[in-house]
PDB file of C-alpha atoms in Angstrom:
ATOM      1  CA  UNK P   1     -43.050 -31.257  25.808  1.00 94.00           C
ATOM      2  CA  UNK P   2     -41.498 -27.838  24.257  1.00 96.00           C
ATOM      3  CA  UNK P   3     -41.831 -27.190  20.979  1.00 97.00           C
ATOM      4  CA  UNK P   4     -40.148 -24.280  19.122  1.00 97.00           C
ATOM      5  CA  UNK P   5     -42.523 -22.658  16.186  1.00 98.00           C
ATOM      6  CA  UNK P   6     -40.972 -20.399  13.284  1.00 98.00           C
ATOM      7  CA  UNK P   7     -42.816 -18.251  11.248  1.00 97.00           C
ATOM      8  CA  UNK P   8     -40.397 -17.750   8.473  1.00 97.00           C
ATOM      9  CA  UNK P   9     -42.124 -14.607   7.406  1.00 95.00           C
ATOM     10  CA  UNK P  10     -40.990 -11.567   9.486  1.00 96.00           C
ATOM     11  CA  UNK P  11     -44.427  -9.963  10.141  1.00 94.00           C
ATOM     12  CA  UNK P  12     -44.752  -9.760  13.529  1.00 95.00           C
ATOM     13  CA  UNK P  13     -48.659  -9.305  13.626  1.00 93.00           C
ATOM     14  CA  UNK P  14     -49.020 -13.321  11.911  1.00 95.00           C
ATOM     15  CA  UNK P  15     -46.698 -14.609  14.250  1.00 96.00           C
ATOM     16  CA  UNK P  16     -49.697 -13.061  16.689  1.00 95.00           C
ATOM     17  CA  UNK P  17     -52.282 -15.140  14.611  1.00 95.00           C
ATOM     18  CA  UNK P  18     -49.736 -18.695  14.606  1.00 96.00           C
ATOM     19  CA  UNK P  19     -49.465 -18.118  18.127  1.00 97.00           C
ATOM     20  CA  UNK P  20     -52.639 -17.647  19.262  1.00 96.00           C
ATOM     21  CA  UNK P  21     -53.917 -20.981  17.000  1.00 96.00           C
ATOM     22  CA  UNK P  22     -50.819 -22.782  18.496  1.00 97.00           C
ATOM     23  CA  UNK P  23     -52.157 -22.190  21.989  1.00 97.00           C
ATOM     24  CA  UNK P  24     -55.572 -23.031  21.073  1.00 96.00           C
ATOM     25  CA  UNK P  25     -54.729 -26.174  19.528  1.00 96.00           C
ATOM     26  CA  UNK P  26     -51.658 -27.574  21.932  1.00 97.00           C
ATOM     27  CA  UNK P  27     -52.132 -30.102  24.531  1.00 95.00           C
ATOM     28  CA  UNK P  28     -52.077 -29.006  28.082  1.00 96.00           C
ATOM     29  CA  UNK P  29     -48.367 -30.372  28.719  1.00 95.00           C
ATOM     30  CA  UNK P  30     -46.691 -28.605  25.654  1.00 97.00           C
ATOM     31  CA  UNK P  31     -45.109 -25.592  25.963  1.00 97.00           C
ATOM     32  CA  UNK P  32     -44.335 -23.481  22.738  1.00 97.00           C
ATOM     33  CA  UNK P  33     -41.765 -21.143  22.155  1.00 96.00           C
ATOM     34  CA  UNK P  34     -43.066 -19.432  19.078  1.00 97.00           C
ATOM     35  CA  UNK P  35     -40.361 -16.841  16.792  1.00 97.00           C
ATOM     36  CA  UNK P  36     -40.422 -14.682  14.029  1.00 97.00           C
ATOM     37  CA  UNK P  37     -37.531 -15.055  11.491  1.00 96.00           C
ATOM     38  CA  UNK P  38     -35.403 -12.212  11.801  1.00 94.00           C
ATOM     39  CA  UNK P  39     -34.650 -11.400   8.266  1.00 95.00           C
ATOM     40  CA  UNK P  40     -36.196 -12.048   4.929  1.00 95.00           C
ATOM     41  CA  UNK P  41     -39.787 -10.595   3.980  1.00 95.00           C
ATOM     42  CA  UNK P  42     -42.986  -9.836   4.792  1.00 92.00           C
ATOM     43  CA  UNK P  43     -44.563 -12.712   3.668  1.00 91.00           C
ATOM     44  CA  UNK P  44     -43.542 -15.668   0.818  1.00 91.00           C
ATOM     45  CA  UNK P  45     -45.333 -16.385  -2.008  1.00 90.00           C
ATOM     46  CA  UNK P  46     -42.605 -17.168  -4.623  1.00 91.00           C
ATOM     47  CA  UNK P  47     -39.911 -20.104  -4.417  1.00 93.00           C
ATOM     48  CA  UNK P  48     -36.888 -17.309  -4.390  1.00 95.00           C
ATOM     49  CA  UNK P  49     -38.526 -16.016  -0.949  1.00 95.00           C
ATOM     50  CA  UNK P  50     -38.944 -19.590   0.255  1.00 94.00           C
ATOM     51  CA  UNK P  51     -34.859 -20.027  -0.019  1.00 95.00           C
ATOM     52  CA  UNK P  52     -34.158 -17.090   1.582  1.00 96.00           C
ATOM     53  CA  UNK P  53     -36.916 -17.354   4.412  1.00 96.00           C
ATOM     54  CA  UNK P  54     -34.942 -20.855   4.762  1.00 96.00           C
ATOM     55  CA  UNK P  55     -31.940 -19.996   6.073  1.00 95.00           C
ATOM     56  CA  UNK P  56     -33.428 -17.391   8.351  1.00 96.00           C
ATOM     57  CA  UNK P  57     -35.611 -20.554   9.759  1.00 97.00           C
ATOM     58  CA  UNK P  58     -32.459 -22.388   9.949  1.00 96.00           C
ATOM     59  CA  UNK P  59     -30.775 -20.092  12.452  1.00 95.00           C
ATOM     60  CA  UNK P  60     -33.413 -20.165  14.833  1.00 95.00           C
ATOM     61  CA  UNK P  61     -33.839 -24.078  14.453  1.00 94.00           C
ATOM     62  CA  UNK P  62     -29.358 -23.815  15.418  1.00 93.00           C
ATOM     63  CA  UNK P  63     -30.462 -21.324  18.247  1.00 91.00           C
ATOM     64  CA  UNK P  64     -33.100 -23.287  20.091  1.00 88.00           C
ATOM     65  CA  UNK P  65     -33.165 -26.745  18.776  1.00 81.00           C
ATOM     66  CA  UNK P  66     -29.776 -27.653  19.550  1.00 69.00           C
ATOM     67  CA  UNK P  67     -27.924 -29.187  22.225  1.00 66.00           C
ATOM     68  CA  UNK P  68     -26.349 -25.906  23.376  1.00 62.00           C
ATOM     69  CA  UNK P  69     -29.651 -24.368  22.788  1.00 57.00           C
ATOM     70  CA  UNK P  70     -32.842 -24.129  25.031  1.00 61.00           C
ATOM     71  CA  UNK P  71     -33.137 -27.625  23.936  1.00 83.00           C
ATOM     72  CA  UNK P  72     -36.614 -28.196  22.578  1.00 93.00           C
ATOM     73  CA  UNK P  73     -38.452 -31.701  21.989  1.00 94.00           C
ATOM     74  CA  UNK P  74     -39.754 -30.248  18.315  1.00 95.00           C
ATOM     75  CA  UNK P  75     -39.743 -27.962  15.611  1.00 97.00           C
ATOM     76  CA  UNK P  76     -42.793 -26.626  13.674  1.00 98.00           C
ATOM     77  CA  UNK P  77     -41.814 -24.491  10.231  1.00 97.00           C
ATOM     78  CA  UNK P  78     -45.072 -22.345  10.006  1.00 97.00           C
ATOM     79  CA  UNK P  79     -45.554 -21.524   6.821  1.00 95.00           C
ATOM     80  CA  UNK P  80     -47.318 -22.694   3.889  1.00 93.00           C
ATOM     81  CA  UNK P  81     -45.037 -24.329   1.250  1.00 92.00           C
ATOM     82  CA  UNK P  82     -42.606 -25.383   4.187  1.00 93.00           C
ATOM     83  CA  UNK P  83     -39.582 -23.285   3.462  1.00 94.00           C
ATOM     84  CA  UNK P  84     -36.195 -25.180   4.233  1.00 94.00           C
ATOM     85  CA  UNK P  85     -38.441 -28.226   3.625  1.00 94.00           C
ATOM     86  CA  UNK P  86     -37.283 -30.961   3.908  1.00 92.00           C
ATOM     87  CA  UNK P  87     -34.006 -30.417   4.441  1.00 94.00           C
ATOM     88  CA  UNK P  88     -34.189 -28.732   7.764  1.00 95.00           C
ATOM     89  CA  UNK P  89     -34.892 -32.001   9.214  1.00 94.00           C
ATOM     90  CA  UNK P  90     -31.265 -33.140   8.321  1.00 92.00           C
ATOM     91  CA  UNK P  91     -29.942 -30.772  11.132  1.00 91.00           C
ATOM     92  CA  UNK P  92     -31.202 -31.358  14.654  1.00 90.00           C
ATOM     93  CA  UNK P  93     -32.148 -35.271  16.790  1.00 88.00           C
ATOM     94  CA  UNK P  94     -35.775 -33.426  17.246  1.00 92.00           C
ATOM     95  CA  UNK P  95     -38.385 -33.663  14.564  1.00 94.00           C
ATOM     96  CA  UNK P  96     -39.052 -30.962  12.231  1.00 96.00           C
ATOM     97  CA  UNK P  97     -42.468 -30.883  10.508  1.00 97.00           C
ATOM     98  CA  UNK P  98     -43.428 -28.447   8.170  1.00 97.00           C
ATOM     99  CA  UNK P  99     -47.289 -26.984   8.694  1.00 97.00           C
ATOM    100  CA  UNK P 100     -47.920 -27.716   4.623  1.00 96.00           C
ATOM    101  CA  UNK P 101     -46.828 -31.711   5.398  1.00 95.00           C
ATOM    102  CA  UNK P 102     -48.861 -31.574   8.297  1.00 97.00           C
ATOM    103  CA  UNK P 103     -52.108 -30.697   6.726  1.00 97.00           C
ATOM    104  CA  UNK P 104     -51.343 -32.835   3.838  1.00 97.00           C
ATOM    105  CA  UNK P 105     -51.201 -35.309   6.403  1.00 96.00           C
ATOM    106  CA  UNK P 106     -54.766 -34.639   7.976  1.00 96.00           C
ATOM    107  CA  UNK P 107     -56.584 -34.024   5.312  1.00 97.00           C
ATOM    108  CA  UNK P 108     -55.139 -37.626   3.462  1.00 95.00           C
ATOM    109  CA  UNK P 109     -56.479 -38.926   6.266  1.00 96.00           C
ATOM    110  CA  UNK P 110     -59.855 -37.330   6.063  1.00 96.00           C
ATOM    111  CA  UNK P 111     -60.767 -37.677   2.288  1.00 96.00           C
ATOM    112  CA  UNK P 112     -59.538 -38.757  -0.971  1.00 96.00           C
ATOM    113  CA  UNK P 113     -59.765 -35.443  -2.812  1.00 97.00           C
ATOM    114  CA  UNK P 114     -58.468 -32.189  -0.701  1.00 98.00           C
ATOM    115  CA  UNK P 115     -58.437 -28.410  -2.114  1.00 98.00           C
ATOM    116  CA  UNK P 116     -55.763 -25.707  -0.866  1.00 97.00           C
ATOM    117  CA  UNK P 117     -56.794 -22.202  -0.337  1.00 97.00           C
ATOM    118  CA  UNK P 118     -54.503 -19.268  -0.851  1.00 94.00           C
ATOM    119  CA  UNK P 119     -53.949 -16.473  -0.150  1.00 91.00           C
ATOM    120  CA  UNK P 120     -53.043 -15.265  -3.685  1.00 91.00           C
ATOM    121  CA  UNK P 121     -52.204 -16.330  -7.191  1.00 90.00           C
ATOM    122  CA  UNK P 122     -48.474 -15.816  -7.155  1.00 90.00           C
ATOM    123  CA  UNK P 123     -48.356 -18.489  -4.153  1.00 91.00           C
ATOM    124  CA  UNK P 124     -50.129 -21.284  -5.932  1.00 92.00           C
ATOM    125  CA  UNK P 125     -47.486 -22.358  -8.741  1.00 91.00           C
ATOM    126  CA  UNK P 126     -45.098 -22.690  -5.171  1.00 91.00           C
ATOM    127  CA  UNK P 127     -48.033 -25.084  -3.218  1.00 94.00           C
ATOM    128  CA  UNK P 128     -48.530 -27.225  -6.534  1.00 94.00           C
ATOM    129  CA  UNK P 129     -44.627 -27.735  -6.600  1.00 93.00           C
ATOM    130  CA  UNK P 130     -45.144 -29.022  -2.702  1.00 92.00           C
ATOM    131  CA  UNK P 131     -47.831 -30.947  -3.218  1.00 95.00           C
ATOM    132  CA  UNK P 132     -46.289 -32.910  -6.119  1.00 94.00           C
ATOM    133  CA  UNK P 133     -43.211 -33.227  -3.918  1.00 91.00           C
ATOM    134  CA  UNK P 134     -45.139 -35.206  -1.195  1.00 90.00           C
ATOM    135  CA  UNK P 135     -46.387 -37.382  -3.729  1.00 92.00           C
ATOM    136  CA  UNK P 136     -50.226 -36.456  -3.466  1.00 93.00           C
ATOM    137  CA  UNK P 137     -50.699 -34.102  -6.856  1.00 94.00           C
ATOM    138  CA  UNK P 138     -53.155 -37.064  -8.021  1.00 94.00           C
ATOM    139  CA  UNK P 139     -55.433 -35.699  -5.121  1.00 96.00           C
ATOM    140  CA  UNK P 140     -55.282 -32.633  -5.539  1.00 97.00           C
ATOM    141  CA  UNK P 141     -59.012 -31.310  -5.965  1.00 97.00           C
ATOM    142  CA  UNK P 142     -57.807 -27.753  -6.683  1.00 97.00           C
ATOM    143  CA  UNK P 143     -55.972 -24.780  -5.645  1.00 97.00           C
ATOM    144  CA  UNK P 144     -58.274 -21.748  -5.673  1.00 97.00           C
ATOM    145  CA  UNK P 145     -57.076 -18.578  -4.424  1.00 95.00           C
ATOM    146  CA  UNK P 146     -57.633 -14.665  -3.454  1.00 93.00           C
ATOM    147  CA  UNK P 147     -57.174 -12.249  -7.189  1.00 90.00           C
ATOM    148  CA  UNK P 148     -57.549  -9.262  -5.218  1.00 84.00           C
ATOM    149  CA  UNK P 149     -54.725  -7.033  -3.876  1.00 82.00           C
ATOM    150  CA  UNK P 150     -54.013  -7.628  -0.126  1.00 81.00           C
ATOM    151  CA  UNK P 151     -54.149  -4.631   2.159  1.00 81.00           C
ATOM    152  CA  UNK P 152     -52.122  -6.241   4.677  1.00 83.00           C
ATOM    153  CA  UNK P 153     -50.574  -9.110   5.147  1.00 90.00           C
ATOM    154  CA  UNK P 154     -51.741  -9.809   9.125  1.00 87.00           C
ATOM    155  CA  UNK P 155     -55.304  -8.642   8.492  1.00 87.00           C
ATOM    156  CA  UNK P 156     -55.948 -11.551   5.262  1.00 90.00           C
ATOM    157  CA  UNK P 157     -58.837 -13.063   6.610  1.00 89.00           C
ATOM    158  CA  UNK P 158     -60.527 -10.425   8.440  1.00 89.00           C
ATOM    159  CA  UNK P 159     -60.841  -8.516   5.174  1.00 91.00           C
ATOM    160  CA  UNK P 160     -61.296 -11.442   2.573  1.00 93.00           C
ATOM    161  CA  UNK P 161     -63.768 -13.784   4.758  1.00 93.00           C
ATOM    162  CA  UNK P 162     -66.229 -13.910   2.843  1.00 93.00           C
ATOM    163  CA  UNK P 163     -64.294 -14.505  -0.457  1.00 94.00           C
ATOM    164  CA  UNK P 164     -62.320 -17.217   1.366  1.00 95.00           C
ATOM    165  CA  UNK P 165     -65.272 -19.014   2.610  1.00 96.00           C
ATOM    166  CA  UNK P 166     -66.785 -18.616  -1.308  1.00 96.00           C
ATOM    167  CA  UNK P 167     -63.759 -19.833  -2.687  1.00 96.00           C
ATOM    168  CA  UNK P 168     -63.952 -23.107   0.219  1.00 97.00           C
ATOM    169  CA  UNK P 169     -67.668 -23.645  -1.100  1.00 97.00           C
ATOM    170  CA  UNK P 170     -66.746 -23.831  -4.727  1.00 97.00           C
ATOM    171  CA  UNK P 171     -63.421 -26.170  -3.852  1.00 97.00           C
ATOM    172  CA  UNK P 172     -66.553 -28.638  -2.442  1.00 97.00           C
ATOM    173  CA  UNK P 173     -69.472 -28.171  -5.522  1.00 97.00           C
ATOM    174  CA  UNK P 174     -67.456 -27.585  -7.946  1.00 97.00           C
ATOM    175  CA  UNK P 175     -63.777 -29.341  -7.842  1.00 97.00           C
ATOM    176  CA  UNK P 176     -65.317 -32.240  -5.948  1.00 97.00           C
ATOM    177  CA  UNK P 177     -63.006 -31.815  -2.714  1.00 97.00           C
ATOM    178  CA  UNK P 178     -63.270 -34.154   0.418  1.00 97.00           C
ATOM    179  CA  UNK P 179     -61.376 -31.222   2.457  1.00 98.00           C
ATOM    180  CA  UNK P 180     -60.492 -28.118   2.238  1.00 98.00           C
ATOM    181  CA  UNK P 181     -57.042 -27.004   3.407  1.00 97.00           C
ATOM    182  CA  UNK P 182     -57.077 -23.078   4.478  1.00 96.00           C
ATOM    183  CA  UNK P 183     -53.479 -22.624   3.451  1.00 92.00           C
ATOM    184  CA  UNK P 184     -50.699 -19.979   5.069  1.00 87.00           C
ATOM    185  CA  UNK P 185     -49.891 -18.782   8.079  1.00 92.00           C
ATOM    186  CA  UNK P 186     -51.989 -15.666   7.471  1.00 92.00           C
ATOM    187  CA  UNK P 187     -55.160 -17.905   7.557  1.00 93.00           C
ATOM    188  CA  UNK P 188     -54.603 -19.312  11.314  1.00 93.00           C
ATOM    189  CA  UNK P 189     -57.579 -19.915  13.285  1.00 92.00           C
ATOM    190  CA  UNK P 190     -60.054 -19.342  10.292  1.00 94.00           C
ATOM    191  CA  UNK P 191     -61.248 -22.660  10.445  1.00 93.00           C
ATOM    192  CA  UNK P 192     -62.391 -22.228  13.841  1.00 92.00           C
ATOM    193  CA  UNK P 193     -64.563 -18.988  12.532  1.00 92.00           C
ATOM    194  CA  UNK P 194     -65.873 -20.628   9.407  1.00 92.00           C
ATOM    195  CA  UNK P 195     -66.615 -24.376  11.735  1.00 89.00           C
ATOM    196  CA  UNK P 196     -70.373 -25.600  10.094  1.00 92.00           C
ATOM    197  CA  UNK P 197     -70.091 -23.178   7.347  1.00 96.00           C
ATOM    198  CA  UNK P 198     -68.030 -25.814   4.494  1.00 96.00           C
ATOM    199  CA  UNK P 199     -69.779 -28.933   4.379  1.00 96.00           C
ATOM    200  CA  UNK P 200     -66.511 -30.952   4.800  1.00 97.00           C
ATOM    201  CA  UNK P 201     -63.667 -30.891   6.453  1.00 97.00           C
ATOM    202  CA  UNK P 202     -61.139 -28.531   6.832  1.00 97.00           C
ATOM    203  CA  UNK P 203     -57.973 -28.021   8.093  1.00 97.00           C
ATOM    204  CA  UNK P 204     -56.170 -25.256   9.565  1.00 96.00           C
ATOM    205  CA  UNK P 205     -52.009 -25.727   9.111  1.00 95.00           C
ATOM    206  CA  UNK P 206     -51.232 -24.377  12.583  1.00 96.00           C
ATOM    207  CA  UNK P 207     -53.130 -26.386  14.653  1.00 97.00           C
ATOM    208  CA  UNK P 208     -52.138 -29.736  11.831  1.00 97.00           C
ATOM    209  CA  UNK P 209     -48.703 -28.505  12.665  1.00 97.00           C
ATOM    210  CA  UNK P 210     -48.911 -28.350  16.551  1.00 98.00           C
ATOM    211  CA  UNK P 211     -50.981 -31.597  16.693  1.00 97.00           C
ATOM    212  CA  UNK P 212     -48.766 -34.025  14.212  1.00 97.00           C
ATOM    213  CA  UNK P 213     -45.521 -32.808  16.014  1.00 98.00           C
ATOM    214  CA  UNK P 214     -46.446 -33.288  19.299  1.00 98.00           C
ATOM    215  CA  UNK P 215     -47.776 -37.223  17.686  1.00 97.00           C
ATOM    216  CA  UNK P 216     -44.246 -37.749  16.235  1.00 96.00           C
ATOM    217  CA  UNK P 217     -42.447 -36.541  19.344  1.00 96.00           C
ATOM    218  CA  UNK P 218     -44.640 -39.040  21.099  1.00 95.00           C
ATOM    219  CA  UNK P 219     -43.855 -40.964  18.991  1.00 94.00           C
ATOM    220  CA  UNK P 220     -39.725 -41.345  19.898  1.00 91.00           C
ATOM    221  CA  UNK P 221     -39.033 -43.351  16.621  1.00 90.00           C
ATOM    222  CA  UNK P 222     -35.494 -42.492  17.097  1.00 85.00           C
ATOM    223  CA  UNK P 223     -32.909 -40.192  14.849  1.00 84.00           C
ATOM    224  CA  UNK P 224     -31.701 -39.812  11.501  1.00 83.00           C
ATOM    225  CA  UNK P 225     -28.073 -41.193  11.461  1.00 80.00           C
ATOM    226  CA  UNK P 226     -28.460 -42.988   7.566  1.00 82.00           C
ATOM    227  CA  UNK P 227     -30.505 -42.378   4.798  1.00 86.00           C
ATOM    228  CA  UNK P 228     -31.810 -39.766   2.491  1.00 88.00           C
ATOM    229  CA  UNK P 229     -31.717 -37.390   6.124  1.00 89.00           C
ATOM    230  CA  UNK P 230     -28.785 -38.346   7.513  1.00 87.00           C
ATOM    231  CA  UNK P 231     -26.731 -35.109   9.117  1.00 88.00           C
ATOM    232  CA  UNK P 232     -24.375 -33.765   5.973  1.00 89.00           C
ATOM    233  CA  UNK P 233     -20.847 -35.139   5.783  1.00 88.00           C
ATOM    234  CA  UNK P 234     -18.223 -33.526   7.450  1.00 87.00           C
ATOM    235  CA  UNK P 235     -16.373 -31.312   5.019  1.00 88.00           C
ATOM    236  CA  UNK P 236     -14.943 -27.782   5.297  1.00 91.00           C
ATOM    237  CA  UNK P 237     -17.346 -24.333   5.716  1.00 91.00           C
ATOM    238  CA  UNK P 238     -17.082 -20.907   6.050  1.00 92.00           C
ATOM    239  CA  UNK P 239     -18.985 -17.936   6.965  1.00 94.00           C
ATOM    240  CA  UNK P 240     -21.426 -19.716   9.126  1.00 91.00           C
ATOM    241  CA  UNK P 241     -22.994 -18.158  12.119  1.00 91.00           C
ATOM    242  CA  UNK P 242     -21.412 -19.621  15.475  1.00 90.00           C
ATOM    243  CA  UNK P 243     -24.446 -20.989  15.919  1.00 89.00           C
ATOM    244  CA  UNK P 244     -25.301 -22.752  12.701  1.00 91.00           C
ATOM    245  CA  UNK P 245     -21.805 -24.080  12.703  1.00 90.00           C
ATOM    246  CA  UNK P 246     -22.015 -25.451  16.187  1.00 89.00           C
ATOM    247  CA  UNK P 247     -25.558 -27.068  15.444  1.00 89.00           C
ATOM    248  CA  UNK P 248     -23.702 -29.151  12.529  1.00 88.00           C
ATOM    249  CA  UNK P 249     -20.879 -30.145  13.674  1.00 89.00           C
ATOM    250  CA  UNK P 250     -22.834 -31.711  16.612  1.00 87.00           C
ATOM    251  CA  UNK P 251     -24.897 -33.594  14.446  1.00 85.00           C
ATOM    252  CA  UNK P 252     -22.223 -34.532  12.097  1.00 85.00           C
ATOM    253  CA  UNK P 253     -20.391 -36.011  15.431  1.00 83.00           C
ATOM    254  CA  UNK P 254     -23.318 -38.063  16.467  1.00 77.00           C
ATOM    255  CA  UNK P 255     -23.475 -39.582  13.211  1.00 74.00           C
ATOM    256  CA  UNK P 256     -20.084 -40.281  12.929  1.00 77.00           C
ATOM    257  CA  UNK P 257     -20.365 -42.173  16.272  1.00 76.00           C
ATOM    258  CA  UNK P 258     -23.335 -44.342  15.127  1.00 71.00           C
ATOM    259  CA  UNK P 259     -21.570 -45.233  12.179  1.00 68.00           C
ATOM    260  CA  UNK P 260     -18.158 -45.693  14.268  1.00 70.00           C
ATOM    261  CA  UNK P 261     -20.341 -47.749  17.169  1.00 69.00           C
ATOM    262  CA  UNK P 262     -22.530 -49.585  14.410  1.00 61.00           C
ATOM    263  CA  UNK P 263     -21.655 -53.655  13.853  1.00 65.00           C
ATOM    264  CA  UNK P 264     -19.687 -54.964  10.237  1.00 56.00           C
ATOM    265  CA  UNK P 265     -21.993 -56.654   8.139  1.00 54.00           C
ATOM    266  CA  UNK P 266     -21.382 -60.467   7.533  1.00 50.00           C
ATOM    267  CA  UNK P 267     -21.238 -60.675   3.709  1.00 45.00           C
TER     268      UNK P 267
END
């Protein structure tokens, strides 16, 4: 299995930290092809950033996931707040899972209360918004989240450890959360660090990521050709990359032919 993973931020140094979880946390037989979007900004926090961090995510998803591409088997959006999300999965026949959906996911399935920790307050009026779209703001514990001024973006939970795992502690006592989500990219592999240190647990989005798309690959439930994520019609475009245009107008074929190749209903 291959699996391409964005980080739609453009720091280079927490595509290092997404990597090195994603390697820790694959299965033997997947290989990852991790990338760094190469435009936007240095980290998102706001839902203006998330659009534009989308379309750089989308490129790269036109580049690799494709047909003409290195074809891979899935796509992993590696940032908190899934940028793009969910309409990225509208473009390729490989899924796309977002790392925020993915540790929804696990921690749903651990618990009936979960907390998110951030990485600042800016961010968390963004996650609430994606939480409530996933349909799980009734359990929703908290958000709590850093009030300090960051240094730098790749060094987050080297410098703010201890404030993190404070913040993890009081999610637990205080907001009465079954698990505690360490949200962001910037956060990767802290739950491996901070292991026996929350007394619940917790989830790391990079390795929820990695581990729920490789299950839904597995899973070969087949492709979106109707519905709500259905490729977008046909219609007429301009000032689309090669790629990006290429990427749609081969999906947009296949699900012309499913509808073409699809039987008349008997009213």
């Amino acid at each position: 299995m291959k699996l391409l993973v964005i980080n739609p931020n453009i720091s280079e140094d927490v595509t290092a930290l997404i990597q090195a979880e994603a390697l820790r946390s694959a299965g033997p037989d997947t290989e990852l092809i991790v990338r760094t979007a190469p435009h936007g900004v240095e980290y998102i926090e706001t839902r203006f950033e998330s659009l534009i961090a989308a379309g750089a995510v989308a490129e790269l998803i036109a580049e690799y996931a494709s047909p003409e591409g290195s074809s891979v088997d899935g796509v992993v959006v590696a940032a908190f707040g899934d940028p793009g999300m969910p309409a990225l999965k509208e473009l390729v026949d490989v899924p796309v899972i977002g790392i925020t959906e993915a540790a929804l996911c696990a921690a749903a399935l651990q618990g009936q209360r979960f907390s998110i920790i951030a990485i600042s307050d800016r961010i968390t009026a963004w996650y609430r918004d994606c939480v409530e779209h996933f349909g799980l703001g009734g359990r929703l514990a908290s958000i709590r989240s850093i009030k300090q001024s960051l240094h730098g973006i790749g060094s987050v939970q080297h410098d703010f450890k201890d404030t993190l795992l404070a913040l993890s502690r009081q999610a637990v006592e205080e907001d009465g959360a079954d698990v505690v989500i360490l949200a962001g990219a910037p956060l990767a592999g802290l739950a491996r660090d901070l292991e026996g240190q929350i007394p619940v647990p917790v989830v790391d989005g990079i390795s929820a990521g990695i581990r729920m798309t490789e299950a839904v690959v597995e899973l070969q439930s087949g492709f979106h050709r109707q519905g709500a994520f259905a490729p977008p019609p046909a219609k007429k475009r301009r000032g689309l990359s090669e790629k990006l245009d290429a990427a749609l107008a081969i999906a947009q074929s296949a699900a012309q032919a499913a509808a073409s190749a699809a039987p008349v209903s008997q009213k």
